[in-house]
Structure formats: C-alpha cells, structure tokens
mmCIF file of C-alpha atoms and ligand atoms in Angstrom:
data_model
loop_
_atom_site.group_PDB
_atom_site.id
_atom_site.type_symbol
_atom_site.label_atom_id
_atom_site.label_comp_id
_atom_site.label_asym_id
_atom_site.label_seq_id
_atom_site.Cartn_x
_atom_site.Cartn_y
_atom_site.Cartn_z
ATOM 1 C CA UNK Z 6 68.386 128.828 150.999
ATOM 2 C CA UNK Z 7 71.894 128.823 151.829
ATOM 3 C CA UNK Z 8 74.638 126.691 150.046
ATOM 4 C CA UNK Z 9 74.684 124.136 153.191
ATOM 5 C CA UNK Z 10 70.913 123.794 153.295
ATOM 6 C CA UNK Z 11 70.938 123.378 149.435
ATOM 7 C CA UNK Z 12 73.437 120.061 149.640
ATOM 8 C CA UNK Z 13 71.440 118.515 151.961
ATOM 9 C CA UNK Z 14 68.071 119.004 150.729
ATOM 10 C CA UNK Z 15 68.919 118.316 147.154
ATOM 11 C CA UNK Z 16 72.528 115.843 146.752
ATOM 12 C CA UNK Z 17 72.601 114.199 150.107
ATOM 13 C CA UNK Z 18 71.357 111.074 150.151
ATOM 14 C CA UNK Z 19 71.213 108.673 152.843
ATOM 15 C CA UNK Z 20 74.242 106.107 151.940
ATOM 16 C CA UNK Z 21 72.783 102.645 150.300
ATOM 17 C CA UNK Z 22 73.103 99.882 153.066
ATOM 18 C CA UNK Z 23 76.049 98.441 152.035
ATOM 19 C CA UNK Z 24 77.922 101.914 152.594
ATOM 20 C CA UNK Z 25 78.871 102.348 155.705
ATOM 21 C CA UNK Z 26 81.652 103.672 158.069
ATOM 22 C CA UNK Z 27 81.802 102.128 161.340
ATOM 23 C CA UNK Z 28 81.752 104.360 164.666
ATOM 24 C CA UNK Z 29 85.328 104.905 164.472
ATOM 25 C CA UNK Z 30 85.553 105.373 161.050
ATOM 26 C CA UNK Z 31 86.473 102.120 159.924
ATOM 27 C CA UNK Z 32 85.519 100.898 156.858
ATOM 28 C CA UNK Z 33 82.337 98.406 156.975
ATOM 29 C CA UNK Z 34 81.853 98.849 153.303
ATOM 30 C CA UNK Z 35 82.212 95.368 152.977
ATOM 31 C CA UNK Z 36 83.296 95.503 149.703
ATOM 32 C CA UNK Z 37 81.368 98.294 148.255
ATOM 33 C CA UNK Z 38 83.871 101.285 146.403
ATOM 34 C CA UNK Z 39 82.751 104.092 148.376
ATOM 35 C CA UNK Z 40 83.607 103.683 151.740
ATOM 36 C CA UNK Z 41 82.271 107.285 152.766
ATOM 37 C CA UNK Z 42 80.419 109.702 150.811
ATOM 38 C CA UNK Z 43 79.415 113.351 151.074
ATOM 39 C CA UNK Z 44 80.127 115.236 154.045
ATOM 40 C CA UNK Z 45 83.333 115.587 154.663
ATOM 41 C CA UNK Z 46 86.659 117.460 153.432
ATOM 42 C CA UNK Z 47 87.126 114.470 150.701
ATOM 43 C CA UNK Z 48 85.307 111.262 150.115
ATOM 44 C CA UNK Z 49 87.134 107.853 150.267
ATOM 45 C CA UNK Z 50 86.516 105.338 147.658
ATOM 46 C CA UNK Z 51 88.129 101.803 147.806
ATOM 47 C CA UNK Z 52 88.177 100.066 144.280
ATOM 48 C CA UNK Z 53 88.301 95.893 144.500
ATOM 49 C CA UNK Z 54 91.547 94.268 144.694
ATOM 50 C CA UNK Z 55 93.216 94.011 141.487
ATOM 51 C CA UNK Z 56 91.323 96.896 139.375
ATOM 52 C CA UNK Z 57 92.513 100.361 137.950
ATOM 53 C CA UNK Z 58 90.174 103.039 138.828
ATOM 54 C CA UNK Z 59 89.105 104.745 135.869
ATOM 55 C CA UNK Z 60 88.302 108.642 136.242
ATOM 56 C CA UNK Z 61 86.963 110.858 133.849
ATOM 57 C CA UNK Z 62 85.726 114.479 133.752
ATOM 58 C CA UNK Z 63 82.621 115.976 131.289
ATOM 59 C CA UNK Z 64 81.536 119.851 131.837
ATOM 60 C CA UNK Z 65 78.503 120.799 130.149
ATOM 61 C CA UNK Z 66 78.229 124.900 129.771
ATOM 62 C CA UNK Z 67 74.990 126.472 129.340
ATOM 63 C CA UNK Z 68 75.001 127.569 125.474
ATOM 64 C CA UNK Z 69 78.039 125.865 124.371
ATOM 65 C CA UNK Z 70 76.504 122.386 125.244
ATOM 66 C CA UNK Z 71 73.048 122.909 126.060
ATOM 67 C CA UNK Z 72 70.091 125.286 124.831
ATOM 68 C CA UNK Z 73 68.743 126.958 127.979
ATOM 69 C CA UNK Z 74 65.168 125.696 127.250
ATOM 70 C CA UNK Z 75 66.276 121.519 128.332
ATOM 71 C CA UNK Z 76 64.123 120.496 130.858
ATOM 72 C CA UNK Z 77 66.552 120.110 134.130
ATOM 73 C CA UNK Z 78 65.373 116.685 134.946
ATOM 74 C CA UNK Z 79 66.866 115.886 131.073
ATOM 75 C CA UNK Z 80 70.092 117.962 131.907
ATOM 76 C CA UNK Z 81 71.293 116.236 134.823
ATOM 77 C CA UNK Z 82 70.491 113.044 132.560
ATOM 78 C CA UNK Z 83 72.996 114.292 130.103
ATOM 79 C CA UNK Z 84 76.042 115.300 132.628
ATOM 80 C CA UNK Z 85 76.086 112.298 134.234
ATOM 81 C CA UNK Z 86 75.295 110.306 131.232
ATOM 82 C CA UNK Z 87 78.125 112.032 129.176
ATOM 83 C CA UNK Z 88 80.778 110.755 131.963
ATOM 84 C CA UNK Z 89 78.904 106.919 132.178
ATOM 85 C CA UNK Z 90 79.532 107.298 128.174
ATOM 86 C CA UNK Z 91 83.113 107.977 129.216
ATOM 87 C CA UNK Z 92 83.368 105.072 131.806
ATOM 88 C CA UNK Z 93 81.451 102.367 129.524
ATOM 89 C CA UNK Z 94 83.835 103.170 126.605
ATOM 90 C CA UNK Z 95 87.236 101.964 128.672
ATOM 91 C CA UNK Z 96 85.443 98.914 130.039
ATOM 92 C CA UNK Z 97 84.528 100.251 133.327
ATOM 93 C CA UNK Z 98 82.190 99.342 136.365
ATOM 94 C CA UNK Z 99 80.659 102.749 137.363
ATOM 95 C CA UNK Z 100 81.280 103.274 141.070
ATOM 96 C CA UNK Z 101 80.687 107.189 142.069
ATOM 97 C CA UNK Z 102 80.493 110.457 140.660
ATOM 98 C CA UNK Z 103 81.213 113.857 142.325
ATOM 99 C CA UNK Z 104 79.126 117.620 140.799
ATOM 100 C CA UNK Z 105 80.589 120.341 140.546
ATOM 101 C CA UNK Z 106 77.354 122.979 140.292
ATOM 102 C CA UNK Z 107 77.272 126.665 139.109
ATOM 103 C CA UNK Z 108 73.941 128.078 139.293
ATOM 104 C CA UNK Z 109 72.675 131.806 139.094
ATOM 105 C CA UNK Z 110 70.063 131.008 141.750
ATOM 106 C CA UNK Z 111 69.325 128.612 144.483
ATOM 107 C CA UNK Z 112 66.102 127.813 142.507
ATOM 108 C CA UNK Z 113 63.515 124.831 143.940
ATOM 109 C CA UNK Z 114 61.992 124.872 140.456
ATOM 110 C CA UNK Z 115 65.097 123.841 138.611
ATOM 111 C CA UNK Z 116 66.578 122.347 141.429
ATOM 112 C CA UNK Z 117 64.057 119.548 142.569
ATOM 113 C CA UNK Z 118 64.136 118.658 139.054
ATOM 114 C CA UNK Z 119 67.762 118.891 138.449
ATOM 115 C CA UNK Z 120 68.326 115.888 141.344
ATOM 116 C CA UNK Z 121 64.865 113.731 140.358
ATOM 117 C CA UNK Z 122 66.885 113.266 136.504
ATOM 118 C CA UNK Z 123 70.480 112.697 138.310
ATOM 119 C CA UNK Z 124 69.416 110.085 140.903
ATOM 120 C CA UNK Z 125 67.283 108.576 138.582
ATOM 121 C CA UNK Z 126 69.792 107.458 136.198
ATOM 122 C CA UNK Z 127 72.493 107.275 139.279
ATOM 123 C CA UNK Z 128 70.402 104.576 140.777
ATOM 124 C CA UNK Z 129 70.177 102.624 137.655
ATOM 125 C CA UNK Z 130 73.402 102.673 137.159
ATOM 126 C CA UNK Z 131 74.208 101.838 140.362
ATOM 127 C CA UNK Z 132 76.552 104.869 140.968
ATOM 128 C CA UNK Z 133 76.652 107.023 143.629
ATOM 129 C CA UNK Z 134 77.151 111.071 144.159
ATOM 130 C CA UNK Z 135 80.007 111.504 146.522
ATOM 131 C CA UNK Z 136 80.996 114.997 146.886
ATOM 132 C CA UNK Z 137 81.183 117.892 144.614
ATOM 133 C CA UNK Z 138 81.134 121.788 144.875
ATOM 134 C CA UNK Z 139 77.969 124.427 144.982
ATOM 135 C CA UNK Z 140 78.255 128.170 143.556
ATOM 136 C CA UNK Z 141 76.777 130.959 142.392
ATOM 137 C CA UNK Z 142 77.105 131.723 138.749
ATOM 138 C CA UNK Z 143 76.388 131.101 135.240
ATOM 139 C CA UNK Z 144 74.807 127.046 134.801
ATOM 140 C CA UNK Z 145 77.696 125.266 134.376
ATOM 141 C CA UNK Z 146 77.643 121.550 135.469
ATOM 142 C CA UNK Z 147 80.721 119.561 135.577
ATOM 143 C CA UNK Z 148 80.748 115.845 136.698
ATOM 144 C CA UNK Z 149 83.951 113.497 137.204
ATOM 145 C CA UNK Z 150 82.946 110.206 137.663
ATOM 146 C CA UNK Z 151 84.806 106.990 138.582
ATOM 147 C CA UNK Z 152 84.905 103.008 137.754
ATOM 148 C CA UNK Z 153 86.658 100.317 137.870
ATOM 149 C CA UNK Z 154 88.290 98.001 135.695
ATOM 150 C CA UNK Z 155 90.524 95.186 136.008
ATOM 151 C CA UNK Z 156 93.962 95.988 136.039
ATOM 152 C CA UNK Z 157 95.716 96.004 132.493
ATOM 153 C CA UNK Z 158 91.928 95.226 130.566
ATOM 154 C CA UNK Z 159 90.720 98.538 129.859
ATOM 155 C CA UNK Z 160 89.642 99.750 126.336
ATOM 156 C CA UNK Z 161 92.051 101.910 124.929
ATOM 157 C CA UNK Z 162 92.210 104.295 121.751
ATOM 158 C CA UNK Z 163 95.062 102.950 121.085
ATOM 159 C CA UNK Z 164 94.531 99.219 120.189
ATOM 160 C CA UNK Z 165 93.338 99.058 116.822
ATOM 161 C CA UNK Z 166 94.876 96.594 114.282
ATOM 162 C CA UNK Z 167 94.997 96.025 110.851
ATOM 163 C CA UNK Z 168 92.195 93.451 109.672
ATOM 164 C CA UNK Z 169 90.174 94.490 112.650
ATOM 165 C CA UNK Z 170 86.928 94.947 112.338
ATOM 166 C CA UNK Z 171 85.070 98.700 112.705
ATOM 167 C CA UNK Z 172 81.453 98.143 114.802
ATOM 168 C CA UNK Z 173 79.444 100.858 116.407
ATOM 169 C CA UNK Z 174 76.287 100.142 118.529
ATOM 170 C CA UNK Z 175 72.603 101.665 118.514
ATOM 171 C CA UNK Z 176 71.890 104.058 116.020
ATOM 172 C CA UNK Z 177 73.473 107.400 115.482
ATOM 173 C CA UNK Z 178 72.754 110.815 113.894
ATOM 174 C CA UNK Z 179 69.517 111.411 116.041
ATOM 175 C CA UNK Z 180 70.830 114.438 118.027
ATOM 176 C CA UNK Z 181 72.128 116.012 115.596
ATOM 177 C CA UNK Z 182 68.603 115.898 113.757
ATOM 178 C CA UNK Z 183 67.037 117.117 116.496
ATOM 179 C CA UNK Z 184 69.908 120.055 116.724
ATOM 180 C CA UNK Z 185 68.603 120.772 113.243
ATOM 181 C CA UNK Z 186 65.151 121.177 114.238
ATOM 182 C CA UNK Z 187 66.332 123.413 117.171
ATOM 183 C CA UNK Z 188 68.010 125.789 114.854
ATOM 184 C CA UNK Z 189 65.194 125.776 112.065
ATOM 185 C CA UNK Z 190 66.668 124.345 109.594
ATOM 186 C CA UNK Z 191 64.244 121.469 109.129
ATOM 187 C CA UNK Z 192 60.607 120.147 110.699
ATOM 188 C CA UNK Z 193 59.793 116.922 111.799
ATOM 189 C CA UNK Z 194 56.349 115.461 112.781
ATOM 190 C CA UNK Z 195 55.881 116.466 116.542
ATOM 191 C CA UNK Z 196 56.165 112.368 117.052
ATOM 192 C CA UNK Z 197 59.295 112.108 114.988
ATOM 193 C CA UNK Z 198 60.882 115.250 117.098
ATOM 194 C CA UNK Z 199 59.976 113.774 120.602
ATOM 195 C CA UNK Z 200 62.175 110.592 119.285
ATOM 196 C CA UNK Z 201 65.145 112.721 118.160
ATOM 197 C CA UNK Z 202 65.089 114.952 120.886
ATOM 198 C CA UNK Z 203 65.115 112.354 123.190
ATOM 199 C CA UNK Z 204 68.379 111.061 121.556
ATOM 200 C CA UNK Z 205 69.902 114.404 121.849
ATOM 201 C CA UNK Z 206 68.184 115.048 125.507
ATOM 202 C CA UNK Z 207 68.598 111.779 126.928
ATOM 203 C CA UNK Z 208 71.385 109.880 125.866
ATOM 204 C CA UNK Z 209 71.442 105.986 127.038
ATOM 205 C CA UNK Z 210 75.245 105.477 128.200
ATOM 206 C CA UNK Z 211 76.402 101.842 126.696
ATOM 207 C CA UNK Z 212 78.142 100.528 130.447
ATOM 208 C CA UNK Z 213 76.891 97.079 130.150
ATOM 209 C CA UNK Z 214 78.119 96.938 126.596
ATOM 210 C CA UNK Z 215 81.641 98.348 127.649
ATOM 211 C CA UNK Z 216 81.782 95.429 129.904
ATOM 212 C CA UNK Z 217 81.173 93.508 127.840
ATOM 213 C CA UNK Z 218 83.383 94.035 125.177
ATOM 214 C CA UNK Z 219 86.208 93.384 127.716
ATOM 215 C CA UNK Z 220 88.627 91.027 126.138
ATOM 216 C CA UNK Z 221 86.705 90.971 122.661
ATOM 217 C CA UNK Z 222 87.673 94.867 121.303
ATOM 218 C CA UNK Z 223 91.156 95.689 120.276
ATOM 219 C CA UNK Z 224 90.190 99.843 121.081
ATOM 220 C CA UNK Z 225 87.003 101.873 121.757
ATOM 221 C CA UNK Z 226 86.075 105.022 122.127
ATOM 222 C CA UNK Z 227 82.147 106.803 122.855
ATOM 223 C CA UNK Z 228 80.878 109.144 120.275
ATOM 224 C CA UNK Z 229 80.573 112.604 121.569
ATOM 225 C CA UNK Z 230 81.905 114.804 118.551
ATOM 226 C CA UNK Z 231 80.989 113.057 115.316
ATOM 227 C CA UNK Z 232 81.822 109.396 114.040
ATOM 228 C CA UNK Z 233 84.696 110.905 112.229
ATOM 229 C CA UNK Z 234 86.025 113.017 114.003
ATOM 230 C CA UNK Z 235 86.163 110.362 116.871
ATOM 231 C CA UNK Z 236 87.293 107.470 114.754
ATOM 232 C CA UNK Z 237 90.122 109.848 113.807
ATOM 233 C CA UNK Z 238 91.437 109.560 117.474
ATOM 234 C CA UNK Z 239 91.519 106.064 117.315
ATOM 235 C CA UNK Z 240 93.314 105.427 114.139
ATOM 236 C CA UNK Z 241 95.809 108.358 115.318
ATOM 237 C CA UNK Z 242 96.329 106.635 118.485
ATOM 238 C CA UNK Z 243 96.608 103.203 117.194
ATOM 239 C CA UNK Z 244 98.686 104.245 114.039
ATOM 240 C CA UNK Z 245 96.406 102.566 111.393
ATOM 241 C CA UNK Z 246 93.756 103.906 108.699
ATOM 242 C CA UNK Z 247 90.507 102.319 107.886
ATOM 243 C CA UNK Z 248 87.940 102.293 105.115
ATOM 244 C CA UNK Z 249 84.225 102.536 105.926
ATOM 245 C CA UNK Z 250 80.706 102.520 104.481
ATOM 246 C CA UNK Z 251 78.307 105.709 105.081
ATOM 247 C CA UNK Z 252 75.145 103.919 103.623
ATOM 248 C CA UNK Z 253 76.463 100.900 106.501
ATOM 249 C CA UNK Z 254 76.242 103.023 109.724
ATOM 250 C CA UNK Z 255 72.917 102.120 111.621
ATOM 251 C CA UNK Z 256 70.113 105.380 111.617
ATOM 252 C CA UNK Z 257 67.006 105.585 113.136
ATOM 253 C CA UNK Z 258 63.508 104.805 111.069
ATOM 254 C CA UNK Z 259 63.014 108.827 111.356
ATOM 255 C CA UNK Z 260 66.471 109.974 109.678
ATOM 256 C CA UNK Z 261 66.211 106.992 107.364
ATOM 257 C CA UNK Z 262 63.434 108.886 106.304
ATOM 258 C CA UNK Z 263 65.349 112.703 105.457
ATOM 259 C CA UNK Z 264 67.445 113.509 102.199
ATOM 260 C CA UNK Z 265 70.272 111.205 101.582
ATOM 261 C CA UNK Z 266 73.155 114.204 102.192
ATOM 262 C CA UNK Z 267 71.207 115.510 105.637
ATOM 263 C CA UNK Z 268 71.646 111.608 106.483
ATOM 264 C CA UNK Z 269 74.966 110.950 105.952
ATOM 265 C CA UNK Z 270 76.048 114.595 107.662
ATOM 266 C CA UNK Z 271 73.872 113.568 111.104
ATOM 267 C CA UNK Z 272 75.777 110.047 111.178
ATOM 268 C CA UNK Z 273 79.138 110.407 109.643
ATOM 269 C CA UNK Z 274 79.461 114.121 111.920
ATOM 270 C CA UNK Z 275 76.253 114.494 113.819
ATOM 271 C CA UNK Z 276 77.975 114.451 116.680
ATOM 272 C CA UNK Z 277 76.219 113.558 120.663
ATOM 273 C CA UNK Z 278 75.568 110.589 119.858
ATOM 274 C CA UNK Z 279 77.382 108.411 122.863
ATOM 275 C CA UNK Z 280 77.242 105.163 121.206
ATOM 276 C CA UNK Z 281 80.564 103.039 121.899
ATOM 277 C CA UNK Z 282 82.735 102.348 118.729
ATOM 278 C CA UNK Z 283 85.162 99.596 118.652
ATOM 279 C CA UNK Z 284 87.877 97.350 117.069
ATOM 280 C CA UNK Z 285 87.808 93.480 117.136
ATOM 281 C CA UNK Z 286 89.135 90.973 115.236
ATOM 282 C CA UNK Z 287 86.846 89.188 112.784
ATOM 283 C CA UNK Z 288 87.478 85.781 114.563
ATOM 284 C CA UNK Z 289 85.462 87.642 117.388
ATOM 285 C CA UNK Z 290 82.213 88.459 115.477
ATOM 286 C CA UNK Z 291 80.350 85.649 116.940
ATOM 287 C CA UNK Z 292 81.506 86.574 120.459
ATOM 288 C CA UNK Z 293 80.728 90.129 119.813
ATOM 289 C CA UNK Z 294 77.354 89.655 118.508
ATOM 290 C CA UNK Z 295 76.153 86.842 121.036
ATOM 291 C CA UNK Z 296 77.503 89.372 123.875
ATOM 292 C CA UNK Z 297 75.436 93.047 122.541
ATOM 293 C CA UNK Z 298 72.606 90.250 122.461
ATOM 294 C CA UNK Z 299 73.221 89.706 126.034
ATOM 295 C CA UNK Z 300 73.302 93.044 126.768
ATOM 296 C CA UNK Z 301 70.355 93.887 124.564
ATOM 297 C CA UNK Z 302 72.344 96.966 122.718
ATOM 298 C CA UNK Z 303 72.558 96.336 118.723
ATOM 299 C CA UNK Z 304 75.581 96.403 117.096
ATOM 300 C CA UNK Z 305 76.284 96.878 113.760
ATOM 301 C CA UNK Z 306 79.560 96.276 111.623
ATOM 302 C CA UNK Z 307 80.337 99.117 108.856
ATOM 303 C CA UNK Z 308 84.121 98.794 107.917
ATOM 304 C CA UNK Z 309 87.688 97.597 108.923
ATOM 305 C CA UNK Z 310 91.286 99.277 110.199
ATOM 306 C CA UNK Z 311 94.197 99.357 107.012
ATOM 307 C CA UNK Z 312 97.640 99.067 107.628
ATOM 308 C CA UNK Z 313 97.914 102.541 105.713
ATOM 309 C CA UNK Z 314 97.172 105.399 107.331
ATOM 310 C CA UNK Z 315 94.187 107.766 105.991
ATOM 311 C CA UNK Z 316 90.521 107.671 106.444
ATOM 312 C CA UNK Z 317 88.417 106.157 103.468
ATOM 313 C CA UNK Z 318 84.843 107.307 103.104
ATOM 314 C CA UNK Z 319 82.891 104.844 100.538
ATOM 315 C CA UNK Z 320 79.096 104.067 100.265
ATOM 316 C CA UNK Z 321 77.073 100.892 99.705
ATOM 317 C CA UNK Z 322 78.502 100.627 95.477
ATOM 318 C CA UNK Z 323 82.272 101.030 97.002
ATOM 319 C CA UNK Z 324 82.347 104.241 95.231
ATOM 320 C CA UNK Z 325 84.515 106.971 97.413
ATOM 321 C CA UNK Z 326 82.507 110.236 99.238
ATOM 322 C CA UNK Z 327 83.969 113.407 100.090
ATOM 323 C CA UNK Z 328 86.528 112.600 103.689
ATOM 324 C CA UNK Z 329 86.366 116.076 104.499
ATOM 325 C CA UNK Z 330 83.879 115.286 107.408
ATOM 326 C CA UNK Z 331 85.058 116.669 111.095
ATOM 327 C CA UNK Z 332 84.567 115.949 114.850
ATOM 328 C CA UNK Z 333 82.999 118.749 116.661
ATOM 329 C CA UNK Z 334 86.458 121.239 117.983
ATOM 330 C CA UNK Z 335 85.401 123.758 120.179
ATOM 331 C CA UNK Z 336 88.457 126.167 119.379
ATOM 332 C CA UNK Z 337 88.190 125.346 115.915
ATOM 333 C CA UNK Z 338 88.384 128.680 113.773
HETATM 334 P P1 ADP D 423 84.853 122.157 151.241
HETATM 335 O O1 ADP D 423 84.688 123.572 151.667
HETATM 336 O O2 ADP D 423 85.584 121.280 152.207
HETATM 337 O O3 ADP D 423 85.291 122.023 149.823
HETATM 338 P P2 ADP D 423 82.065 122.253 150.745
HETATM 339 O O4 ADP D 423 81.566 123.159 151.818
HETATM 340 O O5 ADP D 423 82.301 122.782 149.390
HETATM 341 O O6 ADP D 423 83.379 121.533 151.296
HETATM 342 O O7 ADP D 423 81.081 120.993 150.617
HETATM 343 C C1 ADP D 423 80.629 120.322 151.767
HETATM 344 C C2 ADP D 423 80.376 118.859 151.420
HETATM 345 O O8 ADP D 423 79.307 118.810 150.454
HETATM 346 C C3 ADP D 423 81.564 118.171 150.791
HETATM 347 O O9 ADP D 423 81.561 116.822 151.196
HETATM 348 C C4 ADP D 423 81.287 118.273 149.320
HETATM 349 O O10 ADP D 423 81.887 117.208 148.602
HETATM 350 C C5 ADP D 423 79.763 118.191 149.272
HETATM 351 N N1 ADP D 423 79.156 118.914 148.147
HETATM 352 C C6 ADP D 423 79.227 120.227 147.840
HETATM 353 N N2 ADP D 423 78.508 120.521 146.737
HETATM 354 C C7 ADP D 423 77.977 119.359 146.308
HETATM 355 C C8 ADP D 423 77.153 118.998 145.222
HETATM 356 N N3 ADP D 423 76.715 119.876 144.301
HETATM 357 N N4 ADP D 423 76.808 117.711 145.105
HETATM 358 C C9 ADP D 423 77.246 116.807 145.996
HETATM 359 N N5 ADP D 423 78.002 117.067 147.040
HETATM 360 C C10 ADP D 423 78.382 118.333 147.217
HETATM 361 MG MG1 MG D 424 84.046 123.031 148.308
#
C-alpha cells in the first residue's frame, strides 16, 4: 500500500454535509470552519466572525509518551485527546485537527484500528481531520488541532488573582497509578487496573467544561505534567503564589484505596491526567458549580492564589508537606 492509497483508505473521509466547496471553489460552508478539507496543497478553515482561532500542537513519541503495547484504537484516543485537552483549557470550540503520522510500516492491523479510535472521538467532538503528513519511520504521532474562541475571552495562564479561588475537575492521579502498575512497582485487582488504565489510556478531554468556564475563570491550564508542576506555570505567569490542600484534591475510589504517600505522589505529580485547573473568584462559586453541573464534569475546590509568591503544600490539619513536588520535564537532568 502506497502512501496515497493509505490517506484515502484510512484519513479521508467524505466531508460532513455542511462542508462543502461549491463547483468553483466557493465557499458553501455556510458557516461551518472548514471550508475544504484534505486533498489539497493546504486546507482552508474559516473561523466565525469575531473569534480568535486557537491552535495548538501535542506529539506523542513511541517510548517517551507511550509503551509500545497501547492498543492503537486507545493511541489515536490519546493524540487527539491530548490537543482537545489543549483547546478545552483556553476556552475553545474544537473545529479541525491535522496528523502528522510516522509509522515503520503501512500496517492494516494497526492502521484500521489507529483511525476507528481517532474518528471515534473526532466525531464526538465534532472536529474534523483536515490534512496532515504520512511517513515512514519510527511511531511518532503529532496532532495540531484548532478552535475557536471569541475574540479577547480565552483562558489564559496568566490571569490568576489574589483571593481567587484554586478548582480542578474530575479526579486525578489515575494514570500515574496505572504507570506504576506498568513498571511493577505495585498490583492492583485486574478490575481496579482496567479503571486506571483507562485514565492513563483514554483520557476524557474537558471541552464542554472549558466553555464553560468562559467568563467565570480568571486562568486555566490542562494537567499534562503533574498538578504542581502545572500550577507552577500559572502562578509564574500570573505573578502570584497560592496555598493548597493535598488531602483536598479529588482521587478515584481505587487510589483512595493505596498508601497515603503513593496517593499524594499520583495527584500532587502523577502527571497525564488532562483535567482543566482554574482560577475564579469566590463570588463565582455558585456560577462555577451550577455550570460543571451543566456540563456533568465534577469540580472540586482545594485552595486559593496569595499575593506572595511561593507554592504552599498543606494537608487536611493545615500542617505544611514537603513542596519539593515537580511537573514532568523531559530535559530534566
Ligand atoms: P503535500 O505533498 O502537498 O504536502 P501530501 O502528499 O503530503 O501533500 O498529502 C496529500 C494530502 O493528504 C494533503 O491534503 C494532506 O494534508 C493529506 N494528508 C497526508 N497525510 C495525512 C494524514 N496522515 N492524515 C490526514 N491527511 C493527510
Ligand atoms: Mg506532505
């Protein structure tokens, strides 16, 4: 199968109804972002009047971001769901995304797979694949992927206040678990693994949430590299410090359920987690809480942004743990 042949068996897809170019090209996308699609030297997208287009770029490396045994449906899950994550933490409406695929072999077996896991989630996101690139080599799958977002409203790093309030939705620490299990340094009840793997394997990106926090958060950010590590971006780009509580941040019924120390390393630095964390003032609890409910994506509160800079660490007594936790740094030495 040649590289031609493997684009339009496997990525090209006939364009939804509502994305269309007319016979001489013009655009009949009647309002729709991608006015054409895959085929040609460069697809043209057309955001609504009045919105930024948000872009963002997530390359997952066989290895260094995934263990070569993931099911492929489950990996294409996790590139495009890395970049949603991306998208849903500024605010954004997820319009398109292009793939950018190194493979060592044109290979139905992984293939088929591959592009069952990406449309699924694609379509239920309502996102569409609009170009990319095909080559030989090692598995290496890189995704950009675009939104939209009214102009001037999307959710920056850089908008915490003091007072604010720090919130984080779903429940985190499950991938790392999981990683755990992978490198044999625990066991878990075959049930209790399916769950965490599943966190680490098939990430859920918050996009509706995103949305909805439009106009309620001060800053977000997703979690992809530990709680810490990532809340550390925020209060550097915002200028602030904030004090939180370990024994506060949300954990599934199956990590509540390992040693105290393993629990507070998976969610204070577990790290893949793709949750959204965000800044709000405490006016807009109400607001916030009535829209996750909306939404259906729980959110829990677990500290507040200081003035001062400096990351506190406390648990449930107020007592002060050991800040030395860190975000995942791939050059790190
Ligand atoms: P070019 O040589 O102009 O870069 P290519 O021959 O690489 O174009 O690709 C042909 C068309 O197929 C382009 O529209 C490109 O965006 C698309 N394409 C290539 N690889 C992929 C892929 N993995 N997924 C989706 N579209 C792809
Ligand atoms: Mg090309």
């Amino acid at each position: 199968m040649g590289e031609f042949e493997l684009i339009a068996r496997y990525f090209k897809r006939p364009p939804g109804p509502r994305s269309q170019v007319g016979p001489n090209g013009q655009d009949t996308s009647d309002g729709r972002a991608v006015a054409l699609g895959i085929g040609d030297d460069c697809a043209l997208l057309a955001p609504a009047e009045g919105m930024q287009l948000a872009v963002t770029t997530d390359m997952l490396v066989e290895g260094r971001h995934f263990l070569s045994t993931v099911a492929p449906a489950r990996l294409a899950h996790k590139a495009l769901a890395v970049n949603l994550s991306d998208l849903a933490a500024c605010g954004a409406e997820p319009l398109a995304f292009t793939l950018a695929l190194a493979l060592p072999r044109p290979d139905e077996s992984f293939l088929a797979p591959f592009a069952a896991g990406l449309f699924a989630l694609a379509e239920a996101q309502g996102v569409e694949l609009i170009g990319g690139d095909t080559t030989a080599g090692p598995l290496n799958i890189c995704i950009t992927a675009f939104g939209q977002v009214p102009r001037g409203q999307a959710l920056l790093r850089s908008g915490a206040c003091a007072g604010d309030d720090l919130w984080v939705s779903g429940t985190l620490g499950d991938a790392r678990l999981a990683l755990e299990v992978f490198r044999g340094e625990l066991a878990l009840a075959a049930a209790d693994f399916e769950q965490v793997r599943e966190a680490m394997e098939r990430p859920q990106p918050r996009v509706t949430l995103g949305r909805a926090l439009r106009g309620l958060a001060t800053a977000a950010i997703d979690l992809s590299d530990g709680l810490v590590g990532d809340l550390g971006h925020v209060l550097a780009a915002s200028n602030v410090g904030a004090v939180i509580d370990a024994d506060a941040l949300p954990r599934s019924t199956v990590l509540a359920r390992q040693a105290p120390a393993l629990q507070r390393q998976c969610v204070l630095a577990g790290g893949d987690d793709y949750e959204l964390l965000f800044t709000a003032p405490a006016a807009q609890r109400t607001a916030i809480e009535a829209a996750a409910r909306l939404v259906g994506v729980p959110v829990t509160r677990f500290g507040h942004i200081d003035a001062a800079a400096g990351l506190h660490i406390v648990d449930a007594a107020g007592r002060a743990l050991e800040a030395s936790w860190r975000g995942f740094d791939h050059f790190a030495t």
